[in-house]
PDB file of N, CA, C and O in Angstrom:
ATOM      1  N   UNK A1153       0.856  -1.168   0.000  1.00 86.00           N
ATOM      2  CA  UNK A1153       0.000   0.000   0.000  1.00 86.00           C
ATOM      3  C   UNK A1153       0.900   1.228   0.000  1.00 86.00           C
ATOM      4  O   UNK A1153       1.769   1.359   0.864  1.00 86.00           O
ATOM      5  N   UNK A1154       0.714   2.101  -0.961  1.00 85.00           N
ATOM      6  CA  UNK A1154       1.472   3.354  -1.030  1.00 85.00           C
ATOM      7  C   UNK A1154       0.485   4.473  -0.677  1.00 85.00           C
ATOM      8  O   UNK A1154      -0.531   4.647  -1.353  1.00 85.00           O
ATOM      9  N   UNK A1155       0.764   5.177   0.400  1.00 88.00           N
ATOM     10  CA  UNK A1155      -0.191   6.101   0.992  1.00 88.00           C
ATOM     11  C   UNK A1155       0.391   7.501   1.122  1.00 88.00           C
ATOM     12  O   UNK A1155       1.520   7.669   1.563  1.00 88.00           O
ATOM     13  N   UNK A1156      -0.398   8.499   0.725  1.00 86.00           N
ATOM     14  CA  UNK A1156       0.019   9.900   0.825  1.00 86.00           C
ATOM     15  C   UNK A1156      -0.770  10.578   1.941  1.00 86.00           C
ATOM     16  O   UNK A1156      -1.879  10.155   2.263  1.00 86.00           O
ATOM     17  N   UNK A1157      -0.241  11.647   2.529  1.00 88.00           N
ATOM     18  CA  UNK A1157      -0.951  12.334   3.606  1.00 88.00           C
ATOM     19  C   UNK A1157      -2.221  13.031   3.133  1.00 88.00           C
ATOM     20  O   UNK A1157      -3.045  13.426   3.945  1.00 88.00           O
ATOM     21  N   UNK A1158      -2.409  13.120   1.836  1.00 86.00           N
ATOM     22  CA  UNK A1158      -3.629  13.712   1.287  1.00 86.00           C
ATOM     23  C   UNK A1158      -4.784  12.728   1.302  1.00 86.00           C
ATOM     24  O   UNK A1158      -5.922  13.091   1.017  1.00 86.00           O
ATOM     25  N   UNK A1159      -4.481  11.443   1.633  1.00 85.00           N
ATOM     26  CA  UNK A1159      -5.504  10.410   1.606  1.00 85.00           C
ATOM     27  C   UNK A1159      -5.494   9.615   0.314  1.00 85.00           C
ATOM     28  O   UNK A1159      -6.195   8.626   0.189  1.00 85.00           O
ATOM     29  N   UNK A1160      -4.704  10.053  -0.660  1.00 84.00           N
ATOM     30  CA  UNK A1160      -4.563   9.284  -1.890  1.00 84.00           C
ATOM     31  C   UNK A1160      -3.770   8.024  -1.586  1.00 84.00           C
ATOM     32  O   UNK A1160      -2.866   8.031  -0.750  1.00 84.00           O
ATOM     33  N   UNK A1161      -4.121   6.927  -2.270  1.00 85.00           N
ATOM     34  CA  UNK A1161      -3.326   5.717  -2.101  1.00 85.00           C
ATOM     35  C   UNK A1161      -3.303   4.921  -3.392  1.00 85.00           C
ATOM     36  O   UNK A1161      -4.163   5.061  -4.248  1.00 85.00           O
ATOM     37  N   UNK A1162      -2.261   4.124  -3.513  1.00 80.00           N
ATOM     38  CA  UNK A1162      -2.035   3.282  -4.687  1.00 80.00           C
ATOM     39  C   UNK A1162      -1.628   1.912  -4.180  1.00 80.00           C
ATOM     40  O   UNK A1162      -0.964   1.789  -3.160  1.00 80.00           O
ATOM     41  N   UNK A1163      -2.020   0.897  -4.916  1.00 80.00           N
ATOM     42  CA  UNK A1163      -1.699  -0.471  -4.509  1.00 80.00           C
ATOM     43  C   UNK A1163      -0.885  -1.136  -5.605  1.00 80.00           C
ATOM     44  O   UNK A1163      -1.205  -1.017  -6.788  1.00 80.00           O
ATOM     45  N   UNK A1164       0.176  -1.833  -5.186  1.00 73.00           N
ATOM     46  CA  UNK A1164       0.974  -2.622  -6.118  1.00 73.00           C
ATOM     47  C   UNK A1164       1.563  -1.837  -7.262  1.00 73.00           C
ATOM     48  O   UNK A1164       2.178  -0.794  -7.064  1.00 73.00           O
ATOM     49  N   UNK A1165       1.330  -2.315  -8.475  1.00 67.00           N
ATOM     50  CA  UNK A1165       1.952  -1.715  -9.652  1.00 67.00           C
ATOM     51  C   UNK A1165       1.389  -0.337  -9.983  1.00 67.00           C
ATOM     52  O   UNK A1165       1.931   0.357 -10.834  1.00 67.00           O
ATOM     53  N   UNK A1166       0.330   0.073  -9.332  1.00 64.00           N
ATOM     54  CA  UNK A1166      -0.224   1.407  -9.562  1.00 64.00           C
ATOM     55  C   UNK A1166       0.661   2.499  -8.964  1.00 64.00           C
ATOM     56  O   UNK A1166       0.357   3.673  -9.075  1.00 64.00           O
ATOM     57  N   UNK A1167       1.761   2.119  -8.331  1.00 61.00           N
ATOM     58  CA  UNK A1167       2.674   3.068  -7.709  1.00 61.00           C
ATOM     59  C   UNK A1167       3.166   4.103  -8.703  1.00 61.00           C
ATOM     60  O   UNK A1167       3.465   5.227  -8.338  1.00 61.00           O
ATOM     61  N   UNK A1168       3.235   3.770  -9.987  1.00 59.00           N
ATOM     62  CA  UNK A1168       3.728   4.734 -10.976  1.00 59.00           C
ATOM     63  C   UNK A1168       2.938   6.030 -10.925  1.00 59.00           C
ATOM     64  O   UNK A1168       3.450   7.090 -11.234  1.00 59.00           O
ATOM     65  N   UNK A1169       1.699   5.967 -10.479  1.00 56.00           N
ATOM     66  CA  UNK A1169       0.862   7.170 -10.402  1.00 56.00           C
ATOM     67  C   UNK A1169       1.359   8.126  -9.321  1.00 56.00           C
ATOM     68  O   UNK A1169       1.053   9.307  -9.350  1.00 56.00           O
ATOM     69  N   UNK A1170       2.137   7.636  -8.378  1.00 57.00           N
ATOM     70  CA  UNK A1170       2.605   8.461  -7.270  1.00 57.00           C
ATOM     71  C   UNK A1170       4.038   8.939  -7.453  1.00 57.00           C
ATOM     72  O   UNK A1170       4.550   9.682  -6.631  1.00 57.00           O
ATOM     73  N   UNK A1171       4.686   8.558  -8.525  1.00 63.00           N
ATOM     74  CA  UNK A1171       6.108   8.879  -8.678  1.00 63.00           C
ATOM     75  C   UNK A1171       6.388  10.365  -8.818  1.00 63.00           C
ATOM     76  O   UNK A1171       7.509  10.795  -8.629  1.00 63.00           O
ATOM     77  N   UNK A1172       5.380  11.157  -9.143  1.00 68.00           N
ATOM     78  CA  UNK A1172       5.598  12.603  -9.264  1.00 68.00           C
ATOM     79  C   UNK A1172       5.687  13.284  -7.905  1.00 68.00           C
ATOM     80  O   UNK A1172       6.035  14.449  -7.813  1.00 68.00           O
ATOM     81  N   UNK A1173       5.383  12.559  -6.838  1.00 67.00           N
ATOM     82  CA  UNK A1173       5.438  13.111  -5.486  1.00 67.00           C
ATOM     83  C   UNK A1173       6.845  13.011  -4.911  1.00 67.00           C
ATOM     84  O   UNK A1173       7.607  12.122  -5.282  1.00 67.00           O
ATOM     85  N   UNK A1174       7.217  13.914  -3.996  1.00 72.00           N
ATOM     86  CA  UNK A1174       8.525  13.803  -3.340  1.00 72.00           C
ATOM     87  C   UNK A1174       8.658  12.448  -2.633  1.00 72.00           C
ATOM     88  O   UNK A1174       7.672  11.890  -2.148  1.00 72.00           O
ATOM     89  N   UNK A1175       9.866  11.933  -2.558  1.00 69.00           N
ATOM     90  CA  UNK A1175      10.089  10.597  -2.004  1.00 69.00           C
ATOM     91  C   UNK A1175       9.681  10.472  -0.540  1.00 69.00           C
ATOM     92  O   UNK A1175       9.318   9.395  -0.081  1.00 69.00           O
ATOM     93  N   UNK A1176       9.724  11.558   0.225  1.00 78.00           N
ATOM     94  CA  UNK A1176       9.336  11.474   1.633  1.00 78.00           C
ATOM     95  C   UNK A1176       7.847  11.755   1.844  1.00 78.00           C
ATOM     96  O   UNK A1176       7.361  11.766   2.961  1.00 78.00           O
ATOM     97  N   UNK A1177       7.113  11.970   0.766  1.00 83.00           N
ATOM     98  CA  UNK A1177       5.681  12.287   0.836  1.00 83.00           C
ATOM     99  C   UNK A1177       4.840  11.010   0.894  1.00 83.00           C
ATOM    100  O   UNK A1177       3.901  10.907   1.673  1.00 83.00           O
ATOM    101  N   UNK A1178       5.171  10.035   0.088  1.00 84.00           N
ATOM    102  CA  UNK A1178       4.420   8.787   0.013  1.00 84.00           C
ATOM    103  C   UNK A1178       5.078   7.739   0.901  1.00 84.00           C
ATOM    104  O   UNK A1178       6.285   7.563   0.866  1.00 84.00           O
ATOM    105  N   UNK A1179       4.276   7.059   1.708  1.00 88.00           N
ATOM    106  CA  UNK A1179       4.782   5.978   2.560  1.00 88.00           C
ATOM    107  C   UNK A1179       4.298   4.646   2.002  1.00 88.00           C
ATOM    108  O   UNK A1179       3.143   4.510   1.625  1.00 88.00           O
ATOM    109  N   UNK A1180       5.189   3.686   1.965  1.00 86.00           N
ATOM    110  CA  UNK A1180       4.846   2.342   1.510  1.00 86.00           C
ATOM    111  C   UNK A1180       4.647   1.451   2.719  1.00 86.00           C
ATOM    112  O   UNK A1180       5.555   1.286   3.531  1.00 86.00           O
ATOM    113  N   UNK A1181       3.449   0.897   2.841  1.00 89.00           N
ATOM    114  CA  UNK A1181       3.100   0.044   3.967  1.00 89.00           C
ATOM    115  C   UNK A1181       2.829  -1.362   3.445  1.00 89.00           C
ATOM    116  O   UNK A1181       2.105  -1.545   2.470  1.00 89.00           O
ATOM    117  N   UNK A1182       3.405  -2.354   4.102  1.00 90.00           N
ATOM    118  CA  UNK A1182       3.255  -3.738   3.656  1.00 90.00           C
ATOM    119  C   UNK A1182       1.866  -4.271   4.015  1.00 90.00           C
ATOM    120  O   UNK A1182       1.406  -4.140   5.147  1.00 90.00           O
ATOM    121  N   UNK A1183       1.208  -4.861   3.015  1.00 90.00           N
ATOM    122  CA  UNK A1183      -0.082  -5.506   3.243  1.00 90.00           C
ATOM    123  C   UNK A1183       0.137  -6.984   3.544  1.00 90.00           C
ATOM    124  O   UNK A1183       1.019  -7.609   2.959  1.00 90.00           O
ATOM    125  N   UNK A1184      -0.654  -7.562   4.436  1.00 90.00           N
ATOM    126  CA  UNK A1184      -0.535  -8.994   4.685  1.00 90.00           C
ATOM    127  C   UNK A1184      -0.880  -9.781   3.418  1.00 90.00           C
ATOM    128  O   UNK A1184      -1.717  -9.350   2.622  1.00 90.00           O
ATOM    129  N   UNK A1185      -0.264 -10.923   3.243  1.00 88.00           N
ATOM    130  CA  UNK A1185      -0.538 -11.767   2.080  1.00 88.00           C
ATOM    131  C   UNK A1185      -2.013 -12.144   2.069  1.00 88.00           C
ATOM    132  O   UNK A1185      -2.586 -12.494   3.094  1.00 88.00           O
ATOM    133  N   UNK A1186      -2.632 -12.041   0.900  1.00 87.00           N
ATOM    134  CA  UNK A1186      -4.040 -12.412   0.754  1.00 87.00           C
ATOM    135  C   UNK A1186      -5.017 -11.346   1.191  1.00 87.00           C
ATOM    136  O   UNK A1186      -6.215 -11.591   1.280  1.00 87.00           O
ATOM    137  N   UNK A1187      -4.528 -10.141   1.464  1.00 90.00           N
ATOM    138  CA  UNK A1187      -5.398  -9.043   1.913  1.00 90.00           C
ATOM    139  C   UNK A1187      -5.180  -7.807   1.041  1.00 90.00           C
ATOM    140  O   UNK A1187      -4.079  -7.576   0.545  1.00 90.00           O
ATOM    141  N   UNK A1188      -6.230  -7.028   0.855  1.00 89.00           N
ATOM    142  CA  UNK A1188      -6.169  -5.771   0.123  1.00 89.00           C
ATOM    143  C   UNK A1188      -6.891  -4.703   0.945  1.00 89.00           C
ATOM    144  O   UNK A1188      -7.616  -5.020   1.886  1.00 89.00           O
ATOM    145  N   UNK A1189      -6.726  -3.461   0.550  1.00 90.00           N
ATOM    146  CA  UNK A1189      -7.413  -2.365   1.213  1.00 90.00           C
ATOM    147  C   UNK A1189      -8.873  -2.378   0.750  1.00 90.00           C
ATOM    148  O   UNK A1189      -9.154  -2.484  -0.442  1.00 90.00           O
ATOM    149  N   UNK A1190      -9.800  -2.284   1.686  1.00 90.00           N
ATOM    150  CA  UNK A1190     -11.223  -2.262   1.346  1.00 90.00           C
ATOM    151  C   UNK A1190     -11.534  -1.004   0.534  1.00 90.00           C
ATOM    152  O   UNK A1190     -10.809  -0.010   0.588  1.00 90.00           O
ATOM    153  N   UNK A1191     -12.620  -1.054  -0.218  1.00 86.00           N
ATOM    154  CA  UNK A1191     -12.993   0.066  -1.086  1.00 86.00           C
ATOM    155  C   UNK A1191     -13.567   1.261  -0.335  1.00 86.00           C
ATOM    156  O   UNK A1191     -13.579   2.368  -0.849  1.00 86.00           O
ATOM    157  N   UNK A1192     -14.036   1.049   0.872  1.00 89.00           N
ATOM    158  CA  UNK A1192     -14.753   2.103   1.593  1.00 89.00           C
ATOM    159  C   UNK A1192     -14.015   2.610   2.836  1.00 89.00           C
ATOM    160  O   UNK A1192     -14.624   2.917   3.845  1.00 89.00           O
ATOM    161  N   UNK A1193     -12.705   2.719   2.750  1.00 92.00           N
ATOM    162  CA  UNK A1193     -11.924   3.193   3.897  1.00 92.00           C
ATOM    163  C   UNK A1193     -12.152   4.691   4.079  1.00 92.00           C
ATOM    164  O   UNK A1193     -11.973   5.470   3.141  1.00 92.00           O
ATOM    165  N   UNK A1194     -12.571   5.123   5.271  1.00 94.00           N
ATOM    166  CA  UNK A1194     -12.779   6.558   5.520  1.00 94.00           C
ATOM    167  C   UNK A1194     -11.463   7.342   5.412  1.00 94.00           C
ATOM    168  O   UNK A1194     -10.392   6.825   5.729  1.00 94.00           O
ATOM    169  N   UNK A1195     -11.575   8.574   4.989  1.00 92.00           N
ATOM    170  CA  UNK A1195     -10.423   9.455   4.836  1.00 92.00           C
ATOM    171  C   UNK A1195      -9.621   9.530   6.130  1.00 92.00           C
ATOM    172  O   UNK A1195      -8.398   9.447   6.128  1.00 92.00           O
ATOM    173  N   UNK A1196     -10.318   9.655   7.263  1.00 94.00           N
ATOM    174  CA  UNK A1196      -9.642   9.769   8.551  1.00 94.00           C
ATOM    175  C   UNK A1196      -8.821   8.512   8.859  1.00 94.00           C
ATOM    176  O   UNK A1196      -7.763   8.592   9.469  1.00 94.00           O
ATOM    177  N   UNK A1197      -9.320   7.347   8.458  1.00 95.00           N
ATOM    178  CA  UNK A1197      -8.594   6.099   8.693  1.00 95.00           C
ATOM    179  C   UNK A1197      -7.328   6.045   7.845  1.00 95.00           C
ATOM    180  O   UNK A1197      -6.285   5.562   8.298  1.00 95.00           O
ATOM    181  N   UNK A1198      -7.395   6.534   6.607  1.00 93.00           N
ATOM    182  CA  UNK A1198      -6.201   6.587   5.760  1.00 93.00           C
ATOM    183  C   UNK A1198      -5.143   7.500   6.375  1.00 93.00           C
ATOM    184  O   UNK A1198      -3.956   7.165   6.401  1.00 93.00           O
ATOM    185  N   UNK A1199      -5.576   8.652   6.887  1.00 94.00           N
ATOM    186  CA  UNK A1199      -4.629   9.568   7.533  1.00 94.00           C
ATOM    187  C   UNK A1199      -4.019   8.945   8.779  1.00 94.00           C
ATOM    188  O   UNK A1199      -2.825   9.101   9.038  1.00 94.00           O
ATOM    189  N   UNK A1200      -4.818   8.217   9.544  1.00 95.00           N
ATOM    190  CA  UNK A1200      -4.309   7.557  10.752  1.00 95.00           C
ATOM    191  C   UNK A1200      -3.274   6.495  10.380  1.00 95.00           C
ATOM    192  O   UNK A1200      -2.253   6.358  11.066  1.00 95.00           O
ATOM    193  N   UNK A1201      -3.511   5.756   9.301  1.00 95.00           N
ATOM    194  CA  UNK A1201      -2.536   4.754   8.857  1.00 95.00           C
ATOM    195  C   UNK A1201      -1.250   5.436   8.404  1.00 95.00           C
ATOM    196  O   UNK A1201      -0.153   4.962   8.684  1.00 95.00           O
ATOM    197  N   UNK A1202      -1.385   6.563   7.717  1.00 94.00           N
ATOM    198  CA  UNK A1202      -0.201   7.309   7.271  1.00 94.00           C
ATOM    199  C   UNK A1202       0.603   7.763   8.490  1.00 94.00           C
ATOM    200  O   UNK A1202       1.813   7.562   8.552  1.00 94.00           O
ATOM    201  N   UNK A1203      -0.078   8.369   9.459  1.00 94.00           N
ATOM    202  CA  UNK A1203       0.601   8.888  10.657  1.00 94.00           C
ATOM    203  C   UNK A1203       1.243   7.767  11.477  1.00 94.00           C
ATOM    204  O   UNK A1203       2.336   7.928  12.013  1.00 94.00           O
ATOM    205  N   UNK A1204       0.569   6.621  11.569  1.00 95.00           N
ATOM    206  CA  UNK A1204       1.083   5.492  12.354  1.00 95.00           C
ATOM    207  C   UNK A1204       2.113   4.678  11.573  1.00 95.00           C
ATOM    208  O   UNK A1204       2.802   3.845  12.148  1.00 95.00           O
ATOM    209  N   UNK A1205       2.198   4.929  10.273  1.00 94.00           N
ATOM    210  CA  UNK A1205       3.101   4.171   9.401  1.00 94.00           C
ATOM    211  C   UNK A1205       2.810   2.667   9.503  1.00 94.00           C
ATOM    212  O   UNK A1205       3.721   1.845   9.509  1.00 94.00           O
ATOM    213  N   UNK A1206       1.510   2.333   9.610  1.00 95.00           N
ATOM    214  CA  UNK A1206       1.081   0.944   9.735  1.00 95.00           C
ATOM    215  C   UNK A1206      -0.334   0.795   9.190  1.00 95.00           C
ATOM    216  O   UNK A1206      -1.141   1.725   9.281  1.00 95.00           O
ATOM    217  N   UNK A1207      -0.617  -0.368   8.646  1.00 94.00           N
ATOM    218  CA  UNK A1207      -1.943  -0.668   8.109  1.00 94.00           C
ATOM    219  C   UNK A1207      -2.855  -1.112   9.245  1.00 94.00           C
ATOM    220  O   UNK A1207      -2.457  -1.896  10.104  1.00 94.00           O
ATOM    221  N   UNK A1208      -4.074  -0.601   9.260  1.00 95.00           N
ATOM    222  CA  UNK A1208      -5.078  -0.997  10.247  1.00 95.00           C
ATOM    223  C   UNK A1208      -5.862  -2.176   9.678  1.00 95.00           C
ATOM    224  O   UNK A1208      -6.555  -2.048   8.670  1.00 95.00           O
ATOM    225  N   UNK A1209      -5.766  -3.334  10.336  1.00 94.00           N
ATOM    226  CA  UNK A1209      -6.421  -4.555   9.862  1.00 94.00           C
ATOM    227  C   UNK A1209      -7.929  -4.397   9.691  1.00 94.00           C
ATOM    228  O   UNK A1209      -8.545  -5.117   8.915  1.00 94.00           O
ATOM    229  N   UNK A1210      -8.526  -3.467  10.408  1.00 95.00           N
ATOM    230  CA  UNK A1210      -9.973  -3.257  10.334  1.00 95.00           C
ATOM    231  C   UNK A1210     -10.408  -2.877   8.913  1.00 95.00           C
ATOM    232  O   UNK A1210     -11.538  -3.134   8.517  1.00 95.00           O
ATOM    233  N   UNK A1211      -9.510  -2.279   8.147  1.00 95.00           N
ATOM    234  CA  UNK A1211      -9.857  -1.783   6.813  1.00 95.00           C
ATOM    235  C   UNK A1211      -9.294  -2.652   5.691  1.00 95.00           C
ATOM    236  O   UNK A1211      -9.142  -2.186   4.566  1.00 95.00           O
ATOM    237  N   UNK A1212      -9.014  -3.907   6.006  1.00 93.00           N
ATOM    238  CA  UNK A1212      -8.532  -4.833   4.990  1.00 93.00           C
ATOM    239  C   UNK A1212      -9.635  -5.806   4.603  1.00 93.00           C
ATOM    240  O   UNK A1212     -10.541  -6.081   5.380  1.00 93.00           O
ATOM    241  N   UNK A1213      -9.555  -6.294   3.381  1.00 90.00           N
ATOM    242  CA  UNK A1213     -10.516  -7.262   2.863  1.00 90.00           C
ATOM    243  C   UNK A1213      -9.747  -8.403   2.213  1.00 90.00           C
ATOM    244  O   UNK A1213      -8.567  -8.245   1.881  1.00 90.00           O
ATOM    245  N   UNK A1214     -10.396  -9.547   2.014  1.00 88.00           N
ATOM    246  CA  UNK A1214      -9.708 -10.646   1.314  1.00 88.00           C
ATOM    247  C   UNK A1214      -9.323 -10.217  -0.098  1.00 88.00           C
ATOM    248  O   UNK A1214     -10.051  -9.475  -0.761  1.00 88.00           O
ATOM    249  N   UNK A1215      -8.172 -10.682  -0.558  1.00 84.00           N
ATOM    250  CA  UNK A1215      -7.696 -10.326  -1.894  1.00 84.00           C
ATOM    251  C   UNK A1215      -8.448 -11.083  -2.979  1.00 84.00           C
ATOM    252  O   UNK A1215      -8.350 -10.766  -4.142  1.00 84.00           O
ATOM    253  N   UNK A1216      -9.195 -12.090  -2.590  1.00 78.00           N
ATOM    254  CA  UNK A1216      -9.946 -12.887  -3.551  1.00 78.00           C
ATOM    255  C   UNK A1216     -11.191 -13.432  -2.862  1.00 78.00           C
ATOM    256  O   UNK A1216     -11.267 -13.489  -1.647  1.00 78.00           O
ATOM    257  N   UNK A1217     -12.154 -13.834  -3.638  1.00 68.00           N
ATOM    258  CA  UNK A1217     -13.366 -14.431  -3.106  1.00 68.00           C
ATOM    259  C   UNK A1217     -13.336 -15.917  -3.430  1.00 68.00           C
ATOM    260  O   UNK A1217     -13.443 -16.294  -4.597  1.00 68.00           O
ATOM    261  N   UNK A1218     -13.173 -16.778  -2.432  1.00 64.00           N
ATOM    262  CA  UNK A1218     -13.080 -18.207  -2.713  1.00 64.00           C
ATOM    263  C   UNK A1218     -14.406 -18.818  -3.140  1.00 64.00           C
ATOM    264  O   UNK A1218     -14.457 -19.943  -3.587  1.00 64.00           O
ATOM    265  N   UNK A1219     -15.497 -18.069  -3.020  1.00 65.00           N
ATOM    266  CA  UNK A1219     -16.797 -18.610  -3.383  1.00 65.00           C
ATOM    267  C   UNK A1219     -17.350 -19.492  -2.279  1.00 65.00           C
ATOM    268  O   UNK A1219     -16.739 -19.688  -1.237  1.00 65.00           O
ATOM    269  N   UNK A1220     -18.523 -20.048  -2.552  1.00 65.00           N
ATOM    270  CA  UNK A1220     -19.172 -20.905  -1.567  1.00 65.00           C
ATOM    271  C   UNK A1220     -18.441 -22.245  -1.487  1.00 65.00           C
ATOM    272  O   UNK A1220     -17.994 -22.768  -2.505  1.00 65.00           O
ATOM    273  N   UNK A1221     -18.327 -22.800  -0.293  1.00 62.00           N
ATOM    274  CA  UNK A1221     -17.683 -24.118  -0.184  1.00 62.00           C
ATOM    275  C   UNK A1221     -18.554 -25.177  -0.857  1.00 62.00           C
ATOM    276  O   UNK A1221     -19.771 -25.180  -0.716  1.00 62.00           O
ATOM    277  N   UNK A1222     -17.913 -26.059  -1.611  1.00 60.00           N
ATOM    278  CA  UNK A1222     -18.656 -27.087  -2.343  1.00 60.00           C
ATOM    279  C   UNK A1222     -18.248 -28.494  -1.946  1.00 60.00           C
ATOM    280  O   UNK A1222     -18.890 -29.451  -2.365  1.00 60.00           O
ATOM    281  N   UNK A1223     -17.218 -28.654  -1.170  1.00 56.00           N
ATOM    282  CA  UNK A1223     -16.725 -29.993  -0.835  1.00 56.00           C
ATOM    283  C   UNK A1223     -17.790 -30.827  -0.151  1.00 56.00           C
ATOM    284  O   UNK A1223     -17.857 -32.040  -0.343  1.00 56.00           O
ATOM    285  N   UNK A1224     -18.642 -30.213   0.631  1.00 59.00           N
ATOM    286  CA  UNK A1224     -19.644 -30.980   1.364  1.00 59.00           C
ATOM    287  C   UNK A1224     -20.830 -31.382   0.485  1.00 59.00           C
ATOM    288  O   UNK A1224     -21.685 -32.147   0.908  1.00 59.00           O
ATOM    289  N   UNK A1225     -20.889 -30.880  -0.744  1.00 64.00           N
ATOM    290  CA  UNK A1225     -22.021 -31.180  -1.615  1.00 64.00           C
ATOM    291  C   UNK A1225     -21.849 -32.493  -2.378  1.00 64.00           C
ATOM    292  O   UNK A1225     -22.821 -33.035  -2.893  1.00 64.00           O
ATOM    293  N   UNK A1226     -20.651 -32.994  -2.489  1.00 62.00           N
ATOM    294  CA  UNK A1226     -20.399 -34.233  -3.227  1.00 62.00           C
ATOM    295  C   UNK A1226     -19.898 -35.306  -2.268  1.00 62.00           C
ATOM    296  O   UNK A1226     -19.111 -35.003  -1.370  1.00 62.00           O
ATOM    297  N   UNK A1227     -20.330 -36.533  -2.457  1.00 66.00           N
ATOM    298  CA  UNK A1227     -19.805 -37.599  -1.592  1.00 66.00           C
ATOM    299  C   UNK A1227     -18.325 -37.816  -1.847  1.00 66.00           C
ATOM    300  O   UNK A1227     -17.834 -37.511  -2.926  1.00 66.00           O
ATOM    301  N   UNK A1228     -17.593 -38.324  -0.864  1.00 67.00           N
ATOM    302  CA  UNK A1228     -16.169 -38.569  -1.036  1.00 67.00           C
ATOM    303  C   UNK A1228     -15.889 -39.392  -2.293  1.00 67.00           C
ATOM    304  O   UNK A1228     -16.576 -40.375  -2.573  1.00 67.00           O
ATOM    305  N   UNK A1229     -14.918 -38.966  -3.075  1.00 68.00           N
ATOM    306  CA  UNK A1229     -14.525 -39.671  -4.288  1.00 68.00           C
ATOM    307  C   UNK A1229     -15.307 -39.285  -5.520  1.00 68.00           C
ATOM    308  O   UNK A1229     -14.951 -39.660  -6.637  1.00 68.00           O
ATOM    309  N   UNK A1230     -16.368 -38.525  -5.367  1.00 67.00           N
ATOM    310  CA  UNK A1230     -17.181 -38.094  -6.525  1.00 67.00           C
ATOM    311  C   UNK A1230     -16.730 -36.715  -6.968  1.00 67.00           C
ATOM    312  O   UNK A1230     -16.232 -35.920  -6.176  1.00 67.00           O
ATOM    313  N   UNK A1231     -16.909 -36.447  -8.231  1.00 65.00           N
ATOM    314  CA  UNK A1231     -16.563 -35.144  -8.785  1.00 65.00           C
ATOM    315  C   UNK A1231     -17.541 -34.101  -8.289  1.00 65.00           C
ATOM    316  O   UNK A1231     -18.769 -34.303  -8.335  1.00 65.00           O
ATOM    317  N   UNK A1232     -17.051 -32.969  -7.810  1.00 61.00           N
ATOM    318  CA  UNK A1232     -17.912 -31.904  -7.323  1.00 61.00           C
ATOM    319  C   UNK A1232     -18.669 -31.225  -8.453  1.00 61.00           C
ATOM    320  O   UNK A1232     -19.654 -30.544  -8.228  1.00 61.00           O
ATOM    321  N   UNK A1233     -18.196 -31.368  -9.675  1.00 64.00           N
ATOM    322  CA  UNK A1233     -18.845 -30.720 -10.816  1.00 64.00           C
ATOM    323  C   UNK A1233     -19.970 -31.576 -11.396  1.00 64.00           C
ATOM    324  O   UNK A1233     -20.676 -31.163 -12.282  1.00 64.00           O
ATOM    325  N   UNK A1234     -20.126 -32.773 -10.881  1.00 55.00           N
ATOM    326  CA  UNK A1234     -21.176 -33.679 -11.377  1.00 55.00           C
ATOM    327  C   UNK A1234     -20.571 -34.819 -12.147  1.00 55.00           C
ATOM    328  O   UNK A1234     -19.477 -34.712 -12.705  1.00 55.00           O
ATOM    329  N   UNK A1235     -21.238 -35.910 -12.154  1.00 53.00           N
ATOM    330  CA  UNK A1235     -20.748 -37.082 -12.869  1.00 53.00           C
ATOM    331  C   UNK A1235     -21.239 -37.044 -14.298  1.00 53.00           C
ATOM    332  O   UNK A1235     -22.379 -36.694 -14.572  1.00 53.00           O
ATOM    333  N   UNK A1236     -20.357 -37.417 -15.234  1.00 48.00           N
ATOM    334  CA  UNK A1236     -20.704 -37.415 -16.652  1.00 48.00           C
ATOM    335  C   UNK A1236     -21.486 -38.648 -17.007  1.00 48.00           C
ATOM    336  O   UNK A1236     -21.435 -39.670 -16.442  1.00 48.00           O
TER     337      UNK A1236
END
């Protein structure tokens, strides 16, 4: 997570958008594996993360949606997608 004190932030390869800023302006904070910043993080929370130089777990979301569990729907040894 690349975070500016203005509340702007960039994730991953989108960092190129922040390169026009002074090097001490943007802070890079490590995100836990499998987690991303939620879409609805309040401005005040972004500023608090910038000031603390740490990501607040409360505003993280899973990096992917595994979908509904299906293993319990098929008997052991049977294909979960259905038998041909």
